XYZ file of C-alpha atoms in Angstrom:
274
model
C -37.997 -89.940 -172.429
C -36.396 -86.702 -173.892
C -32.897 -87.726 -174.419
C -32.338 -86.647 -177.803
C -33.579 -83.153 -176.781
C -32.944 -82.380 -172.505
C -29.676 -81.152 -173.570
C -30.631 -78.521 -175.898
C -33.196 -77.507 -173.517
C -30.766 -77.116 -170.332
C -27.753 -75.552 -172.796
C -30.299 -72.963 -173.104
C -31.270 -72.820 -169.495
C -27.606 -72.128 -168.069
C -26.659 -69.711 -171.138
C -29.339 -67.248 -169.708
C -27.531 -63.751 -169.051
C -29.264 -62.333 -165.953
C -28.383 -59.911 -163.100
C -30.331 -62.094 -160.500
C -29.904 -65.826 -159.415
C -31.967 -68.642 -161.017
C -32.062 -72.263 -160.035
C -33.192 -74.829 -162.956
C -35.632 -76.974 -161.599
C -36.145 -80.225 -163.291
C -38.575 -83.281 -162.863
C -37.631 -86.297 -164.832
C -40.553 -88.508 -165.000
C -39.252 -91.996 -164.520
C -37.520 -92.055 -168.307
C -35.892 -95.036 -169.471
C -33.591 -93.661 -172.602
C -31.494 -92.281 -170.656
C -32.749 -89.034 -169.500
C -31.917 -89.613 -166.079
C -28.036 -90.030 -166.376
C -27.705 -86.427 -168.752
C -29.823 -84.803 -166.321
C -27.140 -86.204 -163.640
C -24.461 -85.512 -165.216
C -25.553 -81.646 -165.679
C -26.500 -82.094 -161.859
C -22.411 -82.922 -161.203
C -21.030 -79.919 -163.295
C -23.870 -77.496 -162.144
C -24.709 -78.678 -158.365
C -26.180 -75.073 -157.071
C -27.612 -74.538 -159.900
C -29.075 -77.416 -161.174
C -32.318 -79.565 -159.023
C -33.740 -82.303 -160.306
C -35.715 -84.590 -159.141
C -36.311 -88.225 -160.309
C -39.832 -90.115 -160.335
C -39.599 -94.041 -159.435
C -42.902 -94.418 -161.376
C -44.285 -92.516 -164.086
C -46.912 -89.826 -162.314
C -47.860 -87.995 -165.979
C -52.007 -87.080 -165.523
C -51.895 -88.539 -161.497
C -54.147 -86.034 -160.126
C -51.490 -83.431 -160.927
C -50.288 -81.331 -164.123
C -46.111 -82.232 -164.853
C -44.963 -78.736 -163.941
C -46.811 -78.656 -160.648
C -44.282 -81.246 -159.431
C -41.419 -78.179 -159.670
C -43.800 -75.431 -158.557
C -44.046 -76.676 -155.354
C -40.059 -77.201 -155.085
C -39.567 -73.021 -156.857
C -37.835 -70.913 -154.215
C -37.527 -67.866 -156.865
C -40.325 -64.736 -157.523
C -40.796 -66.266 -160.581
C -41.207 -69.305 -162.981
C -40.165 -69.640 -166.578
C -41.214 -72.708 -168.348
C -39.834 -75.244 -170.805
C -40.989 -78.840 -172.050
C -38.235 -81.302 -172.273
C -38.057 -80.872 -176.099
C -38.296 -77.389 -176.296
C -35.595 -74.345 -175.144
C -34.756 -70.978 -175.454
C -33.351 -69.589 -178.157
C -32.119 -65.767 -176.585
C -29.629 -65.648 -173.358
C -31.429 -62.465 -172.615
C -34.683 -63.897 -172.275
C -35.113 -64.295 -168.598
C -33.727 -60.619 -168.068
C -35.751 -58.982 -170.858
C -39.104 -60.849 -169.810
C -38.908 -60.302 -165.892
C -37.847 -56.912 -166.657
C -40.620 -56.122 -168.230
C -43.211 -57.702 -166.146
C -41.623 -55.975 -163.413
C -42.087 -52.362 -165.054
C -45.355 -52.913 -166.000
C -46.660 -54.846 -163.224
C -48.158 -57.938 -164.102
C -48.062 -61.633 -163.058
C -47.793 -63.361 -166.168
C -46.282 -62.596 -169.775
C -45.735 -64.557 -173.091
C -43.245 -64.057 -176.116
C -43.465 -64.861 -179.749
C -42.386 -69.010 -180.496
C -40.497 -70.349 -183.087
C -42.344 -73.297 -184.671
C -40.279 -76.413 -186.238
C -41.721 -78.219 -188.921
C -40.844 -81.704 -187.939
C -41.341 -82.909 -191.960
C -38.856 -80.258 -193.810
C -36.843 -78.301 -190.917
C -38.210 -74.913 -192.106
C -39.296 -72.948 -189.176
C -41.882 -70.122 -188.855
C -42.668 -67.680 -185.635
C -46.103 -67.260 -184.399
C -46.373 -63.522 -183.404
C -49.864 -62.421 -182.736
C -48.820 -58.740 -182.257
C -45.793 -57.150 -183.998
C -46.270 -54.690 -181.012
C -46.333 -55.132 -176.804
C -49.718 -55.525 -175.736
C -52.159 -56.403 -173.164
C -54.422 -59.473 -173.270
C -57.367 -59.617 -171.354
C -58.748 -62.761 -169.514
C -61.563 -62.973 -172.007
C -59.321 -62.187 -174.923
C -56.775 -65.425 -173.482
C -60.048 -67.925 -172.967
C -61.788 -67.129 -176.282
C -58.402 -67.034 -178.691
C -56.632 -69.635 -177.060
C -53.949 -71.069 -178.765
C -54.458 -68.773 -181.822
C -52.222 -66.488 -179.218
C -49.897 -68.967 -177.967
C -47.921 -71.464 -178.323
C -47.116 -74.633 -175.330
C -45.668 -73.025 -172.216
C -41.713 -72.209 -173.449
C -43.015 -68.698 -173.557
C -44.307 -68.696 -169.898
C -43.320 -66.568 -167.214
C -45.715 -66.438 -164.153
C -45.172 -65.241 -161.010
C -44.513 -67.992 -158.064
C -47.244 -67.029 -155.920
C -49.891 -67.868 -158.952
C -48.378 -71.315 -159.570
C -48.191 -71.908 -155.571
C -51.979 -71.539 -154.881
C -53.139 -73.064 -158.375
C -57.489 -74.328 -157.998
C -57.926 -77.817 -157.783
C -59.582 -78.289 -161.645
C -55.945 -77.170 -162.758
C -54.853 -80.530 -161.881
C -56.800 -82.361 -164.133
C -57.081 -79.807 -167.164
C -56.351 -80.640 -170.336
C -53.224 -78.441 -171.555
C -51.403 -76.361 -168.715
C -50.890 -73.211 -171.271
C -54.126 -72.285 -171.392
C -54.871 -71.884 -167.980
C -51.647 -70.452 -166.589
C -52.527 -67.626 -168.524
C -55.592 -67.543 -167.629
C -55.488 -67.738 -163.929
C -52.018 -65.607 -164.840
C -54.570 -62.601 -166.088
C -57.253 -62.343 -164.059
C -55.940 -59.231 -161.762
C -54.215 -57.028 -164.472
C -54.235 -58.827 -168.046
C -51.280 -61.190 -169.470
C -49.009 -58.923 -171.316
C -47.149 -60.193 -174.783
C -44.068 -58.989 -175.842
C -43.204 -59.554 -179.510
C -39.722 -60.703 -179.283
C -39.318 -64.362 -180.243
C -37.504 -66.108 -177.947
C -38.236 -69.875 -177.663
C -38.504 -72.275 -179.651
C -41.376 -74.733 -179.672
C -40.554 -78.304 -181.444
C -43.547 -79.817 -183.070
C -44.225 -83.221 -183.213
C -41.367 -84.674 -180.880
C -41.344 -88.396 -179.930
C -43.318 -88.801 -176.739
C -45.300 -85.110 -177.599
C -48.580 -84.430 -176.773
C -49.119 -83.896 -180.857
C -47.092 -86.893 -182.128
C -50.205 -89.082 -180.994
C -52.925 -87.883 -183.512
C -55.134 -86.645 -180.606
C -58.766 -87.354 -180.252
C -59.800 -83.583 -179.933
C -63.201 -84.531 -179.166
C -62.127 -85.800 -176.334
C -59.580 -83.001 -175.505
C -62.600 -80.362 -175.765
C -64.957 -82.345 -173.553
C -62.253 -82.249 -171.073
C -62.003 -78.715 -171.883
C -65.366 -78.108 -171.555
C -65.523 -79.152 -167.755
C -62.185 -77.191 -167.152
C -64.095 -74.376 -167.809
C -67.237 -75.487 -166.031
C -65.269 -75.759 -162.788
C -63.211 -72.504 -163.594
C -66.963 -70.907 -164.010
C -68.239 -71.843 -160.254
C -64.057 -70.869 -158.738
C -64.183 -67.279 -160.370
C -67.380 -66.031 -158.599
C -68.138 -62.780 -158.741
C -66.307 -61.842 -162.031
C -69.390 -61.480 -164.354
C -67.649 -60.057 -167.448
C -65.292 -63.046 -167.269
C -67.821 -66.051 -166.705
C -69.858 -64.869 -170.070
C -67.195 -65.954 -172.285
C -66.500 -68.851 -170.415
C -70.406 -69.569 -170.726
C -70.100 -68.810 -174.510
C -66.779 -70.934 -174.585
C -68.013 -73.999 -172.811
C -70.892 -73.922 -175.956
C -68.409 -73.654 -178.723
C -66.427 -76.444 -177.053
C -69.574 -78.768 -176.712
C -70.225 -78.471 -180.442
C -66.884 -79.273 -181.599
C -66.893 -81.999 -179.270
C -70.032 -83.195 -181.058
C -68.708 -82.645 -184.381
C -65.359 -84.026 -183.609
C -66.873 -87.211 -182.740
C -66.815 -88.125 -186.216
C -63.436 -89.857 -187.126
C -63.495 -88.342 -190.839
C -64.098 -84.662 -189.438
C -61.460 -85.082 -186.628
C -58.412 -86.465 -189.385
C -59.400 -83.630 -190.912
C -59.322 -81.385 -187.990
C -55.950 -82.393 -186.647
C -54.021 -82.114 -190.324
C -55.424 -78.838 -191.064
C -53.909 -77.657 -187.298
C -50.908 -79.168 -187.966
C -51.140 -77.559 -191.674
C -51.493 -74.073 -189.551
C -48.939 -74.913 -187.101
C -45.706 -76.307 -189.686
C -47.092 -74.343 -192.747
């Protein structure tokens, strides 16, 4: 249900400037505002280009993450990603991102976002790094989202997303552990340039619901059990997660507390729209 925004988002799709081909893969997820006959429409004007694919039933949290209904349909080296009511915000973004993964080798990257505030239209970019940098696994699973921001700064290579563990499925956020699994060989690299734009608050978004994080970090929490027992043998990396999984449990605890969790979720979204 992303018809006031799955415009915006595919405008910014097709405007990409790039010296390779790129198909736009898109999985509407049985919407009933009218999603479905944009996305057709776009389909008609764009047919090579354009792929969607429509759900008869909703499937959101069905033993499967949303994306993973398009990674399994990507044909390309790559995969960019973008929610329905975010988008791209540079036509060079594809070409300057892959580009760069390509000369430095590595199977995931992220860019700076631009953040909307939903209440007064002023916008502000989250840029950890006013340089190009490496991040390390342990750096990506301890700082979290105080590095990123949703997935419209994602690209990952298609072999990652193709052979994805099972916990991935039922993991809280996708973001977190793209970049994760993204890492593990040779590091996630950032690049500085912002170049999406990240809509906060939408109708139908994850944050428009006033989430119960206690709940979201005890789901957490056994993401990163199960991500503990799939790494094996990488001992530097399952200390953090060991280290995570405790800071997780206590602000579960302390989250449980309906006073401390309204207080919780206005001061992120004070840090987010600020």
């Amino acid at each position: 249900n992303h018809a006031k925004y799955i415009k915006r988002a595919i405008d910014s799709f097709l405007c990409q400037k790039t010296l390779f081909n790129y198909e736009i893969l898109i999985t509407d997820d049985a919407s009933t505002d009218g999603s479905q006959k944009i996305i057709k429409d776009y389909q008609t004007k764009y047919p090579d280009i354009i792929k969607p694919k429509f759900n008869e039933t909703n499937q959101f949290r069905k033993d499967a993450q949303s994306h993973q209904a398009n990674f399994v349909r990507a044909s390309g080296q790559y995969v960019a990603l973008c929610d329905g009511d975010d988008f791209w915000i540079d036509e060079n973004k594809l070409s300057k991102q892959i580009d760069k993964m390509e000369k430095n080798d590595v199977d995931v990257s992220f860019h700076s976002v631009e953040i909307i505030n939903p209440y007064n239209d002023n916008k502000k970019i989250k840029k950890p790094s006013n340089v190009e940098k490496f991040y390390t696994t342990n750096q990506i699973i301890w700082d979290a989202h105080r590095l990123y921001t949703s997935v419209v700064s994602t690209v990952i290579k298609t072999s990652i997303v193709k052979n994805l563990p099972k916990f991935y499925n039922y993991a809280p956020t996708e973001d977190h552990y793209l970049l994760i699994l993204g890492s593990l060989d040779k590091g996630a690299l950032f690049i500085p340039e912002c170049m999406a734009c990240y809509d906060f608050k939408t109708d139908n978004s994850w944050s428009a619901k006033n989430p119960n994080l206690s709940k979201h970090h005890f789901e957490n929490l056994i993401a990163f059990f199960r991500l503990f027992f799939y790494l094996k043998k990488k001992y530097n990396v399952k200390f953090i997660i060991i280290l995570k999984i405790i800071e997780l449990f206590i602000k579960a605890i302390l989250l449980k507390s309906n006073t401390i969790n309204k207080y919780v979720v206005a001061r992120n979204l004070k840090y987010l729209i600020s």
